Tab-separated table of C-alpha atoms in Angstrom:
chain	number	residue	atom	x	y	z
A	226	MET	CA	0.044	0.192	0.045
A	227	ALA	CA	1.044	3.632	-0.655
A	228	ASP	CA	-0.618	5.271	1.710
A	229	SER	CA	2.317	6.317	3.847
A	230	MET	CA	3.814	7.960	0.357
A	231	PRO	CA	3.819	11.892	-0.049
A	232	GLY	CA	2.865	13.417	-2.828
A	233	PRO	CA	0.686	12.302	-5.569
A	234	ASP	CA	1.642	8.316	-4.872
A	235	ALA	CA	-1.187	9.214	-2.061
A	236	THR	CA	-3.465	7.974	-3.794
A	237	LEU	CA	-2.437	4.871	-5.535
A	238	ALA	CA	-5.298	2.292	-5.193
A	239	SER	CA	-4.960	-1.333	-5.194
A	240	GLU	CA	-6.936	-2.727	-8.564
A	241	PRO	CA	-4.809	-3.264	-11.883
A	242	GLY	CA	-5.242	-0.539	-13.967
A	243	LEU	CA	-6.321	1.691	-11.270
A	244	GLU	CA	-2.445	1.938	-9.437
A	245	HIS	CA	-1.886	5.102	-10.920
A	246	PRO	CA	-1.736	8.765	-9.198
A	247	TYR	CA	-3.840	10.137	-11.949
A	248	TYR	CA	-7.169	11.836	-12.266
A	249	PRO	CA	-10.010	11.027	-12.291
A	250	LEU	CA	-8.813	8.127	-10.136
A	251	ASN	CA	-11.046	5.655	-10.885
A	252	VAL	CA	-9.460	5.847	-14.937
A	253	GLN	CA	-8.326	2.832	-16.192
A	254	ILE	CA	-4.592	3.065	-16.862
A	255	PRO	CA	-3.631	-0.546	-17.788
A	256	GLY	CA	0.326	-0.732	-17.753
A	257	TYR	CA	1.376	1.846	-16.402
A	258	ALA	CA	5.449	2.228	-14.531
A	259	PRO	CA	6.594	5.120	-12.355
A	260	ASN	CA	8.441	7.471	-13.869
A	261	GLU	CA	12.137	6.732	-12.784
A	262	THR	CA	13.813	9.741	-13.676
A	263	SER	CA	12.769	12.814	-11.239
A	264	VAL	CA	11.936	16.029	-12.610
A	265	ILE	CA	14.707	17.586	-11.626
A	266	GLN	CA	16.489	15.315	-13.757
A	267	LEU	CA	14.505	16.106	-16.972
A	268	LEU	CA	13.662	18.954	-17.340
A	269	PRO	CA	17.165	20.018	-17.580
A	270	VAL	CA	17.369	17.670	-21.194
A	271	PHE	CA	14.035	18.639	-22.512
A	272	GLY	CA	15.042	22.535	-21.983
A	273	GLY	CA	18.316	21.647	-23.491
A	274	ILE	CA	17.142	20.573	-26.484
A	275	ILE	CA	14.168	22.765	-26.932
A	276	ALA	CA	17.567	25.539	-26.164
A	277	ALA	CA	19.686	23.973	-28.404
A	278	VAL	CA	16.791	23.941	-31.410
A	279	VAL	CA	16.056	27.462	-30.889
A	280	GLY	CA	18.879	28.766	-30.812
A	281	SER	CA	20.407	27.218	-33.238
A	282	VAL	CA	17.738	29.272	-35.027
A	283	LEU	CA	18.315	32.585	-33.326
A	284	LEU	CA	21.811	32.458	-35.047
A	285	GLN	CA	20.495	32.201	-38.669
A	286	ALA	CA	18.153	34.713	-37.328
A	287	ALA	CA	21.344	36.426	-36.116
A	288	LYS	CA	23.429	35.789	-39.239
A	289	SER	CA	20.171	36.597	-41.733
A	290	ARG	CA	21.403	39.899	-44.153
A	291	SER	CA	16.975	40.692	-44.611
A	292	PRO	CA	16.151	43.325	-41.766
A	293	LEU	CA	14.982	41.801	-39.081
A	294	ARG	CA	12.966	42.740	-36.399
A	295	PRO	CA	12.931	42.086	-33.168
A	296	ILE	CA	9.463	40.664	-32.985
A	297	ASP	CA	11.058	38.356	-36.002
A	298	HIS	CA	13.748	37.320	-33.940
A	299	PHE	CA	11.193	36.678	-31.697
A	300	ALA	CA	8.308	35.160	-33.542
A	301	ALA	CA	11.577	32.961	-35.830
A	302	ALA	CA	12.792	31.558	-32.088
A	303	TRP	CA	8.811	30.866	-31.024
A	304	PHE	CA	7.954	28.974	-34.265
A	305	ALA	CA	10.859	26.592	-33.795
A	306	MET	CA	9.864	25.844	-30.600
A	307	CYS	CA	6.185	24.876	-31.810
A	308	GLY	CA	7.777	23.335	-35.390
A	309	PHE	CA	9.621	20.675	-32.346
A	310	LEU	CA	7.565	20.195	-30.137
A	311	HIS	CA	4.393	20.007	-32.753
A	312	ILE	CA	6.082	17.513	-34.872
A	313	ALA	CA	8.995	15.206	-32.300
A	314	PHE	CA	7.431	15.457	-29.262
A	315	GLU	CA	3.974	15.547	-29.814
A	316	GLY	CA	4.707	13.360	-33.279
A	317	TYR	CA	6.396	11.318	-30.042
A	318	TYR	CA	2.703	10.922	-28.315
A	319	LEU	CA	0.733	10.094	-31.094
A	320	TYR	CA	3.349	7.502	-31.951
A	321	TYR	CA	3.120	5.507	-28.955
A	322	ARG	CA	0.609	6.329	-27.351
A	323	ASN	CA	-0.909	3.043	-26.464
A	324	GLN	CA	2.421	1.873	-24.908
A	325	LEU	CA	3.170	5.615	-23.535
A	326	PRO	CA	2.229	4.541	-19.569
A	327	GLY	CA	4.617	1.702	-19.013
A	328	MET	CA	7.532	3.907	-21.422
A	329	SER	CA	10.561	5.008	-19.701
A	330	THR	CA	12.451	7.261	-22.461
A	331	THR	CA	13.192	10.816	-21.142
A	332	PHE	CA	10.367	11.830	-23.490
A	333	ALA	CA	7.920	9.231	-22.037
A	334	GLN	CA	8.524	9.803	-19.275
A	335	LEU	CA	7.796	13.590	-19.410
A	336	TRP	CA	4.388	12.804	-21.229
A	337	LYS	CA	4.214	11.117	-17.930
A	338	GLU	CA	4.427	13.879	-15.479
A	339	TYR	CA	2.462	16.209	-17.953
A	340	ALA	CA	-0.400	14.403	-17.765
A	341	LEU	CA	-1.061	14.942	-13.988
A	342	SER	CA	-2.240	17.783	-15.148
A	343	ASP	CA	-4.050	16.047	-17.709
A	344	SER	CA	-4.140	11.781	-17.812
A	345	ARG	CA	-6.118	12.641	-21.247
A	346	TYR	CA	-2.579	11.963	-22.627
A	347	LEU	CA	-2.556	8.282	-21.174
A	348	THR	CA	-6.312	6.988	-21.629
A	349	ASN	CA	-6.302	7.255	-25.757
A	350	ASP	CA	-8.593	10.024	-25.477
A	351	VAL	CA	-10.448	10.443	-29.052
A	352	PHE	CA	-10.202	14.181	-28.564
A	353	THR	CA	-6.785	14.478	-27.727
A	354	ILE	CA	-5.305	12.273	-30.287
A	355	SER	CA	-7.116	14.049	-32.693
A	356	VAL	CA	-6.194	17.326	-31.484
A	357	GLU	CA	-2.916	15.845	-32.042
A	358	THR	CA	-2.995	14.106	-35.264
A	359	ILE	CA	-3.827	17.798	-36.880
A	360	THR	CA	-1.416	19.510	-34.811
A	361	ALA	CA	1.695	17.165	-35.721
A	362	ILE	CA	0.525	17.014	-39.548
A	363	ALA	CA	-0.177	20.494	-40.035
A	364	TRP	CA	0.657	22.768	-37.922
A	365	GLY	CA	3.893	21.353	-37.197
A	366	PRO	CA	5.343	21.763	-41.012
A	367	LEU	CA	4.056	24.595	-41.136
A	368	SER	CA	4.679	26.311	-38.273
A	369	TRP	CA	8.410	25.445	-39.692
A	370	LEU	CA	7.503	26.661	-43.168
A	371	THR	CA	6.754	30.199	-40.894
A	372	VAL	CA	10.308	29.886	-39.208
A	373	ARG	CA	11.965	29.908	-43.084
A	374	GLY	CA	9.937	32.581	-44.782
A	375	ILE	CA	10.875	34.572	-41.754
A	376	LEU	CA	15.153	33.921	-42.507
A	377	ALA	CA	14.432	34.579	-45.353
A	378	ASN	CA	11.984	37.453	-44.840
A	379	SER	CA	9.227	36.258	-46.919
A	380	PRO	CA	6.547	37.800	-47.384
A	381	SER	CA	4.543	34.650	-47.301
A	382	ARG	CA	5.216	33.762	-43.590
A	383	HIS	CA	2.940	36.326	-42.702
A	384	VAL	CA	-0.259	34.065	-43.983
A	385	THR	CA	1.776	30.946	-42.646
A	386	GLN	CA	1.668	33.239	-39.415
A	387	LEU	CA	-1.424	33.912	-39.145
A	388	ILE	CA	-2.981	30.100	-40.057
A	389	VAL	CA	-0.589	28.925	-37.334
A	390	CYS	CA	-1.365	31.537	-34.829
A	391	VAL	CA	-5.226	30.634	-35.737
A	392	ALA	CA	-4.808	27.043	-35.298
A	393	HIS	CA	-3.070	27.341	-32.023
A	394	LEU	CA	-5.729	29.862	-30.631
A	395	TYR	CA	-8.681	27.654	-31.886
A	396	GLY	CA	-6.810	24.879	-30.829
A	397	VAL	CA	-5.994	26.038	-26.908
A	398	ALA	CA	-9.524	27.061	-26.479
A	399	LEU	CA	-11.199	23.943	-27.010
A	400	TYR	CA	-8.165	21.902	-25.309
A	401	TYR	CA	-9.014	24.438	-21.750
A	402	LEU	CA	-12.969	24.404	-22.550
A	403	THR	CA	-13.565	20.526	-22.678
A	404	ASN	CA	-11.451	19.934	-19.987
A	405	TRP	CA	-13.277	22.714	-18.267
A	406	MET	CA	-17.093	21.749	-19.564
A	407	GLU	CA	-16.302	18.053	-18.449
A	408	GLY	CA	-15.776	18.932	-15.407
A	409	GLN	CA	-18.746	20.945	-15.423
A	410	MET	CA	-21.279	19.256	-16.453
A	411	TYR	CA	-20.320	15.330	-15.687
A	412	GLY	CA	-17.601	16.735	-12.488
A	413	VAL	CA	-14.870	15.156	-14.151
A	414	ALA	CA	-11.700	16.562	-13.176
A	415	TYR	CA	-8.154	15.150	-15.228
A	416	SER	CA	-6.136	16.750	-13.647
A	417	ARG	CA	-4.480	16.387	-10.310
A	418	PRO	CA	-5.820	19.382	-8.039
A	419	GLU	CA	-2.532	20.433	-6.471
A	420	PHE	CA	-1.075	24.021	-7.803
A	421	LEU	CA	1.728	22.419	-9.539
A	422	TYR	CA	0.140	20.197	-12.244
A	423	TYR	CA	-3.564	22.233	-12.384
A	424	TRP	CA	-1.735	25.441	-12.625
A	425	VAL	CA	1.937	25.444	-13.299
A	426	TYR	CA	1.442	22.372	-15.375
A	427	TYR	CA	-2.529	23.001	-17.446
A	428	ILE	CA	-3.067	26.343	-16.929
A	429	GLY	CA	0.719	27.579	-16.676
A	430	PHE	CA	2.534	26.002	-19.468
A	431	ASN	CA	-0.604	26.365	-22.249
A	432	MET	CA	-1.057	29.577	-21.972
A	433	PRO	CA	1.842	30.844	-24.120
A	434	TRP	CA	-0.356	29.313	-26.715
A	435	ALA	CA	-2.997	31.498	-25.796
A	436	ILE	CA	-1.128	35.089	-25.917
A	437	VAL	CA	1.588	34.831	-28.159
A	438	PRO	CA	-0.738	34.389	-31.147
A	439	VAL	CA	-2.651	36.968	-30.134
A	440	VAL	CA	0.860	39.208	-30.503
A	441	LEU	CA	1.990	37.813	-34.039
A	442	LEU	CA	-1.726	38.132	-35.470
A	443	TRP	CA	-2.185	41.148	-34.525
A	444	ASP	CA	2.154	42.175	-36.025
A	445	SER	CA	0.797	40.395	-39.253
A	446	TRP	CA	-2.825	42.472	-39.669
A	447	GLN	CA	-0.729	45.163	-39.368
A	448	GLN	CA	1.857	43.825	-41.799
A	449	ILE	CA	-0.519	43.094	-44.214
A	450	MET	CA	-2.505	45.449	-43.921
A	451	ARG	CA	0.475	48.262	-44.899
A	452	ALA	CA	1.453	46.170	-47.658
A	453	PHE	CA	-2.176	46.682	-49.006
A	454	SER	CA	-2.320	50.765	-48.595
A	455	ALA	CA	0.987	50.354	-50.733
A	456	LEU	CA	-1.484	48.057	-53.557
A	457	GLU	CA	-4.170	51.087	-53.285
A	458	GLU	CA	-1.263	53.764	-53.371
A	459	LYS	CA	0.233	52.115	-56.732
A	460	GLU	CA	-3.190	51.309	-58.255
A	461	ALA	CA	-4.408	54.746	-57.829
A	462	ARG	CA	-1.231	56.144	-59.491
A	463	ALA	CA	-1.573	53.857	-62.267
A	464	LYS	CA	-5.165	55.456	-62.606
A	465	LYS	CA	-3.893	58.887	-62.907
A	466	GLU	CA	-0.954	58.079	-65.288
B	2	MET	CA	-44.106	-0.421	-30.306
B	3	ALA	CA	-42.480	0.701	-33.482
B	4	ASP	CA	-41.679	-2.638	-34.778
B	5	SER	CA	-43.888	-2.072	-37.711
B	6	MET	CA	-42.742	1.319	-38.482
B	7	PRO	CA	-40.732	2.027	-41.570
B	8	GLY	CA	-37.723	3.773	-41.597
B	9	PRO	CA	-35.357	5.118	-38.761
B	10	ASP	CA	-38.511	4.253	-35.924
B	11	ALA	CA	-38.193	1.209	-36.805
B	12	THR	CA	-35.321	0.589	-34.044
B	13	LEU	CA	-36.655	2.508	-31.461
B	14	ALA	CA	-36.476	0.634	-28.110
B	15	SER	CA	-38.798	0.212	-25.116
B	16	GLU	CA	-37.077	1.736	-21.966
B	17	PRO	CA	-37.479	5.331	-21.116
B	18	GLY	CA	-34.799	7.277	-22.178
B	19	LEU	CA	-34.079	5.096	-25.363
B	20	GLU	CA	-36.979	5.150	-27.162
B	21	HIS	CA	-35.470	7.175	-30.172
B	22	PRO	CA	-34.072	6.239	-33.518
B	23	TYR	CA	-30.431	7.820	-32.712
B	24	TYR	CA	-27.048	5.947	-32.813
B	25	PRO	CA	-25.750	4.086	-31.238
B	26	LEU	CA	-29.035	2.858	-30.159
B	27	ASN	CA	-28.206	2.384	-26.366
B	28	VAL	CA	-27.514	6.009	-25.860
B	29	GLN	CA	-29.390	7.861	-23.789
B	30	ILE	CA	-31.645	10.950	-25.077
B	31	PRO	CA	-34.474	11.625	-22.138
B	32	GLY	CA	-37.478	13.644	-22.830
B	33	TYR	CA	-37.388	12.599	-26.685
B	34	ALA	CA	-40.229	13.537	-29.135
B	35	PRO	CA	-40.313	12.147	-32.460
B	36	ASN	CA	-40.399	15.084	-35.069
B	37	GLU	CA	-43.937	16.271	-35.914
B	38	THR	CA	-43.298	17.942	-39.181
B	39	SER	CA	-41.325	16.396	-42.314
B	40	VAL	CA	-38.199	16.770	-43.325
B	41	ILE	CA	-40.415	17.931	-46.891
B	42	GLN	CA	-41.888	20.778	-45.128
B	43	LEU	CA	-38.469	21.253	-43.116
B	44	LEU	CA	-36.115	21.945	-45.616
B	45	PRO	CA	-38.131	24.775	-47.546
B	46	VAL	CA	-38.436	26.954	-44.738
B	47	PHE	CA	-34.936	26.722	-43.898
B	48	GLY	CA	-33.798	26.853	-47.391
B	49	GLY	CA	-36.047	29.884	-47.798
B	50	ILE	CA	-34.625	31.906	-44.046
B	51	ILE	CA	-30.997	30.882	-46.029
B	52	ALA	CA	-31.578	32.021	-49.188
B	53	ALA	CA	-32.904	35.556	-48.083
B	54	VAL	CA	-30.083	36.335	-45.661
B	55	VAL	CA	-28.065	35.342	-48.615
B	56	GLY	CA	-29.945	37.100	-51.371
B	57	SER	CA	-30.266	40.392	-49.042
B	58	VAL	CA	-26.824	40.389	-48.723
B	59	LEU	CA	-26.073	39.661	-52.675
B	60	LEU	CA	-28.763	42.587	-53.627
B	61	GLN	CA	-26.180	44.914	-51.231
B	62	ALA	CA	-23.014	43.538	-53.201
B	63	ALA	CA	-24.564	43.851	-56.555
B	64	LYS	CA	-25.205	47.167	-55.585
B	65	SER	CA	-21.928	48.007	-53.844
B	66	ARG	CA	-19.906	50.809	-56.102
B	67	SER	CA	-16.645	48.532	-54.932
B	68	PRO	CA	-15.025	46.786	-57.953
B	69	LEU	CA	-16.009	43.652	-56.705
B	70	ARG	CA	-14.833	40.446	-58.731
B	71	PRO	CA	-16.932	37.195	-59.185
B	72	ILE	CA	-15.295	35.533	-55.969
B	73	ASP	CA	-15.845	37.854	-53.485
B	74	HIS	CA	-19.654	38.012	-54.604
B	75	PHE	CA	-19.236	34.561	-53.665
B	76	ALA	CA	-17.447	34.807	-50.546
B	77	ALA	CA	-19.992	37.392	-49.587
B	78	ALA	CA	-23.091	35.065	-49.822
B	79	TRP	CA	-20.792	31.929	-48.818
B	80	PHE	CA	-20.000	34.519	-45.254
B	81	ALA	CA	-23.505	35.166	-44.954
B	82	MET	CA	-24.587	32.319	-45.085
B	83	CYS	CA	-21.694	30.323	-42.756
B	84	GLY	CA	-22.160	33.801	-40.192
B	85	PHE	CA	-26.238	33.273	-39.855
B	86	LEU	CA	-25.657	29.606	-39.524
B	87	HIS	CA	-22.860	30.459	-37.097
B	88	ILE	CA	-24.906	32.812	-34.493
B	89	ALA	CA	-28.415	31.831	-35.277
B	90	PHE	CA	-28.445	28.007	-36.267
B	91	GLU	CA	-25.589	26.768	-34.109
B	92	GLY	CA	-26.263	29.570	-31.350
B	93	TYR	CA	-29.747	28.279	-31.225
B	94	TYR	CA	-28.516	24.549	-30.613
B	95	LEU	CA	-26.678	25.887	-27.428
B	96	TYR	CA	-29.346	27.940	-25.557
B	97	TYR	CA	-31.480	25.079	-26.474
B	98	ARG	CA	-29.347	22.020	-25.949
B	99	ASN	CA	-31.346	20.734	-22.699
B	100	GLN	CA	-34.840	20.281	-24.371
B	101	LEU	CA	-34.153	20.251	-28.162
B	102	PRO	CA	-35.099	15.919	-27.586
B	103	GLY	CA	-38.568	17.168	-26.883
B	104	MET	CA	-39.040	20.333	-28.679
B	105	SER	CA	-41.074	20.664	-31.998
B	106	THR	CA	-39.822	24.871	-33.067
B	107	THR	CA	-38.442	24.746	-36.702
B	108	PHE	CA	-34.912	25.030	-35.740
B	109	ALA	CA	-35.568	21.975	-33.132
B	110	GLN	CA	-36.790	19.951	-35.606
B	111	LEU	CA	-33.967	20.625	-37.979
B	112	TRP	CA	-31.225	19.931	-35.356
B	113	LYS	CA	-32.961	16.511	-34.313
B	114	GLU	CA	-33.486	15.554	-38.248
B	115	TYR	CA	-29.930	16.147	-39.115
B	116	ALA	CA	-28.829	14.750	-35.353
B	117	LEU	CA	-29.566	11.353	-36.776
B	118	SER	CA	-26.873	11.227	-39.105
B	119	ASP	CA	-25.100	12.695	-35.455
B	120	SER	CA	-26.884	11.908	-31.856
B	121	ARG	CA	-23.804	14.173	-29.985
B	122	TYR	CA	-26.217	16.785	-30.509
B	123	LEU	CA	-28.730	15.667	-29.022
B	124	THR	CA	-26.491	13.856	-25.426
B	125	ASN	CA	-24.287	17.401	-24.527
B	126	ASP	CA	-21.346	16.101	-25.759
B	127	VAL	CA	-18.677	18.027	-24.241
B	128	PHE	CA	-16.491	18.411	-27.275
B	129	THR	CA	-19.635	19.439	-30.171
B	130	ILE	CA	-20.593	22.060	-27.025
B	131	SER	CA	-17.025	23.340	-26.916
B	132	VAL	CA	-17.036	23.726	-30.624
B	133	GLU	CA	-20.332	24.769	-31.316
B	134	THR	CA	-19.386	27.725	-28.465
B	135	ILE	CA	-16.694	28.929	-29.999
B	136	THR	CA	-18.165	28.585	-33.059
B	137	ALA	CA	-21.568	30.707	-32.405
B	138	ILE	CA	-18.970	33.142	-30.136
B	139	ALA	CA	-15.859	33.265	-32.924
B	140	TRP	CA	-16.566	32.315	-35.783
B	141	GLY	CA	-20.180	33.979	-36.288
B	142	PRO	CA	-18.841	37.379	-35.767
B	143	LEU	CA	-15.858	37.087	-37.569
B	144	SER	CA	-17.896	35.488	-40.619
B	145	TRP	CA	-20.170	38.837	-40.385
B	146	LEU	CA	-17.147	41.447	-40.378
B	147	THR	CA	-15.525	39.428	-43.465
B	148	VAL	CA	-18.993	40.284	-45.395
B	149	ARG	CA	-19.052	43.670	-44.091
B	150	GLY	CA	-14.858	44.144	-45.321
B	151	ILE	CA	-16.028	42.553	-48.778
B	152	LEU	CA	-18.848	45.166	-49.527
B	153	ALA	CA	-16.831	47.699	-48.217
B	154	ASN	CA	-13.898	46.428	-50.137
B	155	SER	CA	-11.751	47.172	-46.993
B	156	PRO	CA	-8.239	44.210	-47.680
B	157	SER	CA	-8.868	44.017	-43.638
B	158	ARG	CA	-11.714	41.346	-45.388
B	159	HIS	CA	-8.264	39.292	-46.035
B	160	VAL	CA	-7.099	38.422	-42.546
B	161	THR	CA	-10.673	37.938	-41.293
B	162	GLN	CA	-11.248	35.618	-44.189
B	163	LEU	CA	-8.370	34.201	-43.192
B	164	ILE	CA	-8.891	33.221	-40.041
B	165	VAL	CA	-12.302	32.433	-40.414
B	166	CYS	CA	-11.287	29.637	-43.534
B	167	VAL	CA	-8.439	28.578	-41.292
B	168	ALA	CA	-11.057	27.795	-38.086
B	169	HIS	CA	-13.143	26.169	-40.753
B	170	LEU	CA	-10.903	23.838	-41.697
B	171	TYR	CA	-9.743	23.007	-38.535
B	172	GLY	CA	-13.093	22.613	-37.513
B	173	VAL	CA	-14.395	20.452	-39.741
B	174	ALA	CA	-11.213	17.938	-39.831
B	175	LEU	CA	-11.718	17.493	-36.506
B	176	TYR	CA	-15.259	17.172	-36.171
B	177	TYR	CA	-14.875	14.181	-39.054
B	178	LEU	CA	-11.487	13.143	-37.076
B	179	THR	CA	-13.077	12.576	-33.351
B	180	ASN	CA	-16.177	10.792	-34.865
B	181	TRP	CA	-13.948	8.468	-37.288
B	182	MET	CA	-11.651	7.852	-34.336
B	183	GLU	CA	-14.405	7.006	-31.867
B	184	GLY	CA	-15.645	4.121	-34.418
B	185	GLN	CA	-12.573	2.819	-35.195
B	186	MET	CA	-11.297	2.852	-31.704
B	187	TYR	CA	-14.558	2.068	-29.825
B	188	GLY	CA	-16.490	1.325	-32.252
B	189	VAL	CA	-19.292	3.285	-31.535
B	190	ALA	CA	-20.875	4.912	-34.549
B	191	TYR	CA	-22.887	8.090	-34.323
B	192	SER	CA	-24.244	8.364	-37.386
B	193	ARG	CA	-27.273	5.924	-38.530
B	194	PRO	CA	-25.698	3.726	-40.860
B	195	GLU	CA	-28.445	4.793	-44.315
B	196	PHE	CA	-27.063	6.342	-47.163
B	197	LEU	CA	-29.403	9.760	-46.578
B	198	TYR	CA	-28.015	9.989	-43.224
B	199	TYR	CA	-24.450	8.426	-43.495
B	200	TRP	CA	-23.303	9.865	-46.895
B	201	VAL	CA	-25.964	13.157	-47.555
B	202	TYR	CA	-26.143	14.723	-43.762
B	203	TYR	CA	-23.049	14.297	-41.800
B	204	ILE	CA	-20.304	13.678	-44.662
B	205	GLY	CA	-22.044	15.709	-47.570
B	206	PHE	CA	-23.500	18.800	-45.497
B	207	ASN	CA	-20.462	19.519	-43.942
B	208	MET	CA	-18.310	18.793	-47.332
B	209	PRO	CA	-18.661	22.229	-47.910
B	210	TRP	CA	-16.119	23.438	-45.058
B	211	ALA	CA	-13.397	21.414	-46.355
B	212	ILE	CA	-13.512	22.557	-49.595
B	213	VAL	CA	-14.857	26.318	-49.937
B	214	PRO	CA	-11.839	27.906	-47.196
B	215	VAL	CA	-8.876	25.988	-49.190
B	216	VAL	CA	-10.164	28.289	-52.272
B	217	LEU	CA	-11.088	31.287	-50.075
B	218	LEU	CA	-8.005	30.692	-48.235
B	219	TRP	CA	-6.147	30.020	-51.299
B	220	ASP	CA	-7.136	33.427	-52.595
B	221	SER	CA	-6.535	35.461	-49.529
B	222	TRP	CA	-3.410	33.994	-49.978
B	223	GLN	CA	-2.887	35.823	-53.466
B	224	GLN	CA	-3.874	39.158	-52.889
B	225	ILE	CA	-1.936	39.308	-49.842
B	226	MET	CA	1.495	38.661	-52.071
B	227	ARG	CA	-0.008	40.347	-54.255
B	228	ALA	CA	-0.216	43.884	-52.120
B	229	PHE	CA	3.529	42.708	-50.566
B	230	SER	CA	4.766	43.015	-53.785
B	231	ALA	CA	3.384	46.421	-54.407
B	232	LEU	CA	5.675	47.350	-50.865
B	233	GLU	CA	8.301	45.547	-51.949
B	234	GLU	CA	7.975	47.856	-55.016
B	235	LYS	CA	7.222	50.852	-52.939
B	236	GLU	CA	10.634	50.133	-50.901
B	237	ALA	CA	12.564	49.404	-53.679
B	238	ARG	CA	11.935	52.887	-55.507
B	239	ALA	CA	12.308	54.429	-52.291
B	240	LYS	CA	15.649	53.238	-51.372
B	241	LYS	CA	16.824	54.592	-55.165
B	242	GLU	CA	15.505	57.993	-54.766
């Protein structure tokens, strides 16, 4: 029995498939094996990979001969991170989702840690798999296309940026809303209630996708409007001549 | 007993909450009352309302002094229809979703007829309610903003058009995918299997939102690129002077 253990493990049950720390506590997670590595050790590895990806893009941006604004450097870093997460990290979840609860690779352990804030990642939840499939297939590659567009100073980057920003906003809105409604309507909580899991992991880690896209969408809107006013000037001049 | 009746009603069960023609047949739909009006009578009313909405927008487009292209007229009609459906029809569903199974207004009977192809609309399905909430609140008003932008020949219409097109594509992809995965993974079918319900209502009625947005997204992309090349010309000229 786990009664004497502190933290999440304190809620472990003894029936098969229910011996796990995830919410709701009665959800079946067959084959679950506890993480072997602590968060303190997992996070630096994950942070290191992301830093390497983002850093190499920022380096290319710094060397670019295009006149990049500060917000362009930020956008390049942002979409590089999104492209990495969508394809590598979320793609990993999609590929291994059936074995994930019993796996102990770095990525699997990171997913099992995150799932403390949303067990849908370990239960073959239809909505989660659907969103992640579209994210990995569509928004991942489009994020990288936006990075390439920014580095090449191509105006098409504002179109792909708009597309990915709308997708992120819609995705995160649905992500929060489905979870919240499940609680409101059926009293089901997918997140453990502790501050770390609910507020830091679930609300906090997803919040950037509700904020950054608004900023970048606004920037693309401004740039597109500036382009159209140049087009209007050109057409007005052509009419006069 | 309904055993002697033809069509969908043939599958009615006799337990309370299960006396309905919806799939899966074991889903609970408390308070269900069969439609009083036939589809042949419901559809012309619905078609008439949509025709009135779309017609009045097309009339304004025809009177507009802006140089509208044929695709702009089409886009104005399309987004007027979307705006009406999202706010009035889908908003109606959201507002009355708890009483809907027992209601007999025209809109309620239309929803009950459509739900033969997707029972999630009568079962307080969390994904359906979440998507429809965002659709009614965000994509409905943005559809009308796009109509206004087209009629006023405002370039911002290409930004709102892009936003709504991405939202429609993401929405319809999730709509099809969640439903399909539920079948693949858990063997649950939300649609009756008959050709009319599965292919005409479920696949057919939603298909425009998978096709039209691609066309309009492509058009906005082209127009935005044209605007940016005018901006580049302008900036090149400014450099020379």
